[in-house]
Amino acid sequence: MQVTAESVWGECLKFVKDNIQPQAYKTWFEPIVPVKLNSKVLSIQVPSKFFYEWLEEHYVKILKVALTKELGEQARLVYIIKMENTFGNKSPFTEKIPSENRSSIKSQEVDAPLRNNYSSELKNPFIIPGIRNLKIESQLNASYNFDNFLEGESNRLARSAGIAVAKKPGGTSFNPLLIFGGVGLGKTHLAHAIGVHVKERSPEKTVLYISAEKFTQQYIEAVKKNNRNDFIHFYQVIDILIIDDVQFFSGKSGTQDVFFHIFNHLHQNGKQVILTSDKAPVDMQDIEQRLLSRFKWGLSAELQRPDFETRVSILRNKLYRDGVDISDEIVEFVAKSIKSNVRELEGAIISLIAQSSFNKREITIELAKQVVDKFVKNTKREVSIDYIQKVVSEYFQMDVSTLQSKTRKRHIVQARQLAMFFAKKFTKASLASIGSQIGQRDHATVLHACKTVDNLSFTDKQFRKYVEDLSKKLSI
Ligand code: ADP
Ligand code: MG
């Protein structure tokens, strides 16, 4: 058999696999790509410098044994580091590190930053200045706790998983814990509740809550200032890391890459990671496969829309805490009228209380009707044809102008037909007016689109899912 980079590396992997933990193998060896074999020198590509450092620190011995077995005493290993392309404007470049220099590089460049004791040099907005030991502000909101996160059918799994994780962070199989669900269903609340609980029980633990958006901004800053290592080290000392709305990472490959490394480090060291997302992992778009597969390692728990009983108890609880007394009839009326999201439910009751106290009116069912009517109408009014086009094109990740364009490409045609269908369904506009607003089409085209959508959602499962997803997005 011919000896190639692939075959040599394949044999090395077998050996490594037998000698280290499966998790470590997955994390550190699966992503490596053998590139070439030049006599006794094997070149492998690793995803980042951090990866290289980690391999050198932890696995250099086993790699040496494995490679020597295959190629003999003269065996050498060369890493090729694939640099990430953060802003998408430069072509990626590579860096070669010959194995002969390995030990010197290791002591000068690699050891120093890794052994940094994190206290003096880290510049991060969350570090409280003036305190000598590293102290990280948790960014938690204490008013989001388990006591006021009411349980119901819709959230039972997520809530109990949250409690289990809070009691034993890093010590359950729910790592990472991914909480997903639509807007206003309590993802942020539940994520905070876990952090708050841990902090109450074990104040010495380092907990950090951060939105994915802020994480991304920090990372971009760090890259600009050449502090990428500091950024990574900062996150690697956290015991419980909570990242809210990870769907924000979509399409941001640099951030995904750095998060991947941080995640691996934390996970391997038994630290807890909690993530929230507005989509289930299978529906996330533009998130790298290796990251998605990490998300699935632990538990993905969904928050669904609360049923009527849960809505009533959420309202009662809120009123009780605010010291406001409202009759059952009214509470039930509000709970019946607003179904899709807890934030709106709370909004309606707050506005009801405000109306009554500003205008010194008693809270009656009539007043409740007026408020709810306004509330529901207010949110409904947002559904314009423009809004529908925006939602549909976002869903399919295209621009509105693409959706309106003359192209016959199937997925664009389908998106356009869906926009027409929903415009017919959710607005009072005529077929002709819908056509003229969605890319200057005539009424017959719109009629045809509506029929096609009807038919396809009958016959095509994937298409039906588009219709359901979009209905949900548009009916909030
Ligand atoms: P998301 O992050 O999913 O958009 P939030 O966590 O911000 O939603 O929740 C929206 C509002 O609804 C918050 O004020 C939160 O306290 C409240 N809420 C959500 N679920 C519950 C629940 N089960 N019990 C009590 N309040 C809830
Ligand atoms: Mg949220």
mmCIF file of C-alpha atoms and ligand atoms in Angstrom, residues 144 182-189 192 209 244-245 247 276 343, ligand 2:
data_model
loop_
_atom_site.group_PDB
_atom_site.id
_atom_site.type_symbol
_atom_site.label_atom_id
_atom_site.label_comp_id
_atom_site.label_asym_id
_atom_site.label_seq_id
_atom_site.Cartn_x
_atom_site.Cartn_y
_atom_site.Cartn_z
ATOM 1 C CA TYR A 144 -34.866 36.934 37.071
ATOM 2 C CA GLY A 182 -39.597 32.187 20.267
ATOM 3 C CA VAL A 183 -39.395 35.777 21.462
ATOM 4 C CA GLY A 184 -40.692 36.667 24.868
ATOM 5 C CA LEU A 185 -41.031 33.104 26.081
ATOM 6 C CA GLY A 186 -38.548 33.383 28.932
ATOM 7 C CA LYS A 187 -35.144 32.320 27.568
ATOM 8 C CA THR A 188 -33.287 35.260 29.043
ATOM 9 C CA HIS A 189 -35.157 34.965 32.323
ATOM 10 C CA HIS A 192 -30.296 34.438 34.389
ATOM 11 C CA TYR A 209 -23.902 36.363 31.535
ATOM 12 C CA ASP A 244 -27.792 34.688 25.250
ATOM 13 C CA ASP A 245 -29.182 34.587 21.708
ATOM 14 C CA GLN A 247 -28.369 32.785 16.723
ATOM 15 C CA THR A 276 -30.071 30.426 24.430
ATOM 16 C CA ARG A 343 -43.622 39.674 27.395
HETATM 17 MG MG MG B 2 -33.975 37.211 25.450
#
